[in-house]
Each structure stands twice: as structure tokens, then as C-alpha cells.
Amino acid sequence: MAMIKSPEEIALMREAGRVVATTLVRVREAAAVGVSLRELDDVAAESIAGAGATPAFLNYRPRWASVPFPGVICTSVNDAVVHGIPNGYRLQDGDLLSVDCGAFLDGWCGDAAVSFIVGTPDPVDQALIDATDAALARGIAAARIGNKMGDLAYAIGGEARRAGYGLLADHGGHGIGRTMHAEPHVPNDGRPGRGIKLTEGLVIAIEPMLILGRKDDYYHDDDEWTLRTANGRRAAHSEHTVAITADGPVVLTLP
């Protein structure tokens, strides 16, 4: 069951979210043609440690994983949708990079992701990123007391599908708090009026993952973590940690 957070606990999660947001800003600033993904991981490690926090992803090993995740952040390039390992790959002009970051501060977790173009943007790729950010914004707007999870899911996925994008199959957002992944599952596609009712104090990570083309399928890379689009086309990922409050949705992962 989802753990409902008090206003005081949400305030603590806001501080964890601030660490994540600041780290994403620093990684984005460091991302340039010729910079390696491992170097970006070092930037993230320094940022998180400097805030007195600990990385949520490093050595994370859920039940389905045969090996723990070896990076501080996930760095997914081009046809990699999520869970890309920060390795020695050096960024090239026009790469679409998605960066996912999680951190614990004082026992509470924040989780967020951003996608952007390195160097010269392709209009199709930029439109994909813009559509992913817009899907996230619609999901956040629907994260209100009295709505159901299906309302939120439809807000994310309905317009994305009408615009001709795929949505990564079998994946979505999640509850978050003392652990990075908790109940409830937050789908990116669904039917209005279905699912659990959203209640005050629920904190969720909302994270649309859109794919060029209308295909949702993916496969695991040889590293056993990276998920790549089955159609070989590019993908984007955008995420925020959001608290549902009496005053409406509050984004916790802002600088």
C-alpha cells in the first residue's frame, strides 16, 4: 500500500528533490560534444555528495536485475529509452541524451529525469522532447485529490498517442518516499475514471517515456540494464517527483 506523507515529510522530500534538481542542472551544463557519459556520472556524484546526500541508483539491484546498477545516474542516448549505464561513450553532435537521477537525503528520496539535445538539435528530436515534457506537465496537472490514476494516465498518454508517439511498454512512474520505488504504479497510458483515487499526501514519480513512431516495444541491451527501442528510433524521458496536496500538485524536484 502507498504510504501517505505528512506536510512535514513532504517538506523533507522537497529537500531531497532539490538535490536531484541541482544535480540534473549541473550534468546538463557539463554535457557537450566529446564529453563521456562516465564524466557526467562523476559530475553527478560530486553534486550529490556535496549536498550531503547519497545516490539512489548506485548499486541498486531490484529483484529482476542480475547485476546491480553501476552508475550514479542513468544516461540514455538516442534509441536508449531508460536505464542507460554511464560508460566511456563520448557524446556526439546531435545526440539525444536522457538523464535520470535519484538521491536520498535524511532518509527521503527524490527522483527526476530530463532529456535534451547535445550540440545541434534535429527538429524531430526536439519535438519529441517537447511532447514528452508536455506529457509530464499534463500528468502533473491531473495529480489532484479526487482524480483517479486512470485520469492521470490518460492525461499523459492520450495526447501523446494522438500525436503519433509510442509509449514504452510495461513501464511508468511509481510511488516514492523512504524507498525509491513503492506503490502505487503510475501508468503512462490508461482510461479515465479507472484505478485508485488520488489522495492528499500521496507522493509519486510521474515519468512519461515517448518513442518516435507508434511502437511501444523495447529490448534489453547486453549490459542487462539499458532498454532500447525495438524500432531503433529515438526516445525521450521526463520525470518529476510530485506531492498531491490540498492546494494542488506540488513538484518536489525543482532547484
GROMACS .gro file of C-alpha atoms in nm, residues 100-205:
model
  106
  100ASP     CA    1   1.770   1.018  -1.479
  101CYS     CA    2   1.882   1.098  -1.123
  102GLY     CA    3   1.776   0.986  -0.778
  103ALA     CA    4   1.913   1.078  -0.436
  104PHE     CA    5   1.844   1.018  -0.068
  105LEU     CA    6   1.872   1.297   0.187
  106ASP     CA    7   1.791   1.235   0.553
  107GLY     CA    8   1.621   0.908   0.457
  108TRP     CA    9   1.391   1.054   0.189
  109CYS     CA   10   1.420   1.008  -0.186
  110GLY     CA   11   1.382   1.238  -0.486
  111ASP     CA   12   1.374   1.117  -0.847
  112ALA     CA   13   1.365   1.316  -1.171
  113ALA     CA   14   1.476   1.298  -1.533
  114VAL     CA   15   1.536   1.535  -1.823
  115SER     CA   16   1.605   1.492  -2.195
  116PHE     CA   17   1.792   1.733  -2.421
  117ILE     CA   18   1.997   1.755  -2.740
  118VAL     CA   19   2.376   1.777  -2.727
  119GLY     CA   20   2.504   2.020  -2.988
  120THR     CA   21   2.294   2.076  -3.299
  121PRO     CA   22   1.926   1.986  -3.248
  122ASP     CA   23   1.721   1.798  -3.504
  123PRO     CA   24   1.366   1.945  -3.517
  124VAL     CA   25   1.208   1.599  -3.500
  125ASP     CA   26   1.408   1.512  -3.189
  126GLN     CA   27   1.327   1.847  -3.027
  127ALA     CA   28   0.958   1.796  -3.098
  128LEU     CA   29   0.982   1.454  -2.930
  129ILE     CA   30   1.138   1.610  -2.620
  130ASP     CA   31   0.879   1.888  -2.616
  131ALA     CA   32   0.599   1.630  -2.642
  132THR     CA   33   0.749   1.432  -2.353
  133ASP     CA   34   0.777   1.743  -2.136
  134ALA     CA   35   0.420   1.834  -2.225
  135ALA     CA   36   0.301   1.485  -2.131
  136LEU     CA   37   0.470   1.526  -1.793
  137ALA     CA   38   0.306   1.864  -1.743
  138ARG     CA   39  -0.038   1.715  -1.819
  139GLY     CA   40   0.026   1.433  -1.574
  140ILE     CA   41   0.127   1.677  -1.302
  141ALA     CA   42  -0.183   1.889  -1.364
  142ALA     CA   43  -0.400   1.579  -1.322
  143ALA     CA   44  -0.235   1.481  -0.991
  144ARG     CA   45  -0.519   1.622  -0.783
  145ILE     CA   46  -0.728   1.499  -0.494
  146GLY     CA   47  -1.034   1.314  -0.620
  147ASN     CA   48  -0.896   1.223  -0.959
  148LYS     CA   49  -0.822   0.858  -1.030
  149MET     CA   50  -0.498   0.711  -1.153
  150GLY     CA   51  -0.659   0.644  -1.489
  151ASP     CA   52  -0.730   1.017  -1.525
  152LEU     CA   53  -0.362   1.092  -1.473
  153ALA     CA   54  -0.255   0.814  -1.708
  154TYR     CA   55  -0.491   0.931  -1.980
  155ALA     CA   56  -0.370   1.289  -1.940
  156ILE     CA   57  -0.016   1.167  -2.010
  157GLY     CA   58  -0.077   0.917  -2.285
  158GLY     CA   59  -0.391   1.022  -2.468
  159GLU     CA   60  -0.247   1.327  -2.639
  160ALA     CA   61   0.090   1.158  -2.691
  161ARG     CA   62  -0.074   0.875  -2.882
  162ARG     CA   63  -0.285   1.114  -3.087
  163ALA     CA   64   0.037   1.294  -3.182
  164GLY     CA   65   0.180   0.968  -3.315
  165TYR     CA   66   0.427   0.874  -3.042
  166GLY     CA   67   0.485   0.536  -2.883
  167LEU     CA   68   0.491   0.488  -2.505
  168LEU     CA   69   0.745   0.250  -2.355
  169ALA     CA   70   0.561  -0.075  -2.280
  170ASP     CA   71   0.540  -0.213  -1.926
  171HIS     CA   72   0.695   0.096  -1.766
  172GLY     CA   73   0.571   0.406  -1.588
  173GLY     CA   74   0.608   0.605  -1.272
  174HIS     CA   75   0.583   0.493  -0.910
  175GLY     CA   76   0.525   0.585  -0.553
  176ILE     CA   77   0.828   0.724  -0.371
  177GLY     CA   78   0.931   0.814  -0.019
  178ARG     CA   79   1.158   0.620   0.216
  179THR     CA   80   1.230   0.394  -0.081
  180MET     CA   81   1.282   0.495  -0.443
  181HIS     CA   82   1.021   0.259  -0.583
  182ALA     CA   83   0.697   0.199  -0.395
  183GLU     CA   84   0.327   0.154  -0.458
  184PRO     CA   85   0.134   0.268  -0.648
  185HIS     CA   86   0.236   0.207  -1.007
  186VAL     CA   87   0.178   0.523  -1.214
  187PRO     CA   88   0.096   0.423  -1.574
  188ASN     CA   89   0.159   0.646  -1.873
  189ASP     CA   90  -0.149   0.525  -2.061
  190GLY     CA   91  -0.495   0.444  -1.935
  191ARG     CA   92  -0.866   0.514  -1.927
  192PRO     CA   93  -1.028   0.800  -1.734
  193GLY     CA   94  -1.219   0.707  -1.421
  194ARG     CA   95  -1.024   0.387  -1.361
  195GLY     CA   96  -0.777   0.290  -1.088
  196ILE     CA   97  -0.713   0.413  -0.736
  197LYS     CA   98  -0.835   0.750  -0.617
  198LEU     CA   99  -0.561   1.009  -0.568
  199THR     CA  100  -0.550   1.129  -0.209
  200GLU     CA  101  -0.384   1.405  -0.012
  201GLY     CA  102  -0.031   1.316   0.097
  202LEU     CA  103   0.037   1.070  -0.184
  203VAL     CA  104   0.378   1.133  -0.342
  204ILE     CA  105   0.452   0.986  -0.684
  205ALA     CA  106   0.715   0.999  -0.953
   0.00000   0.00000   0.00000
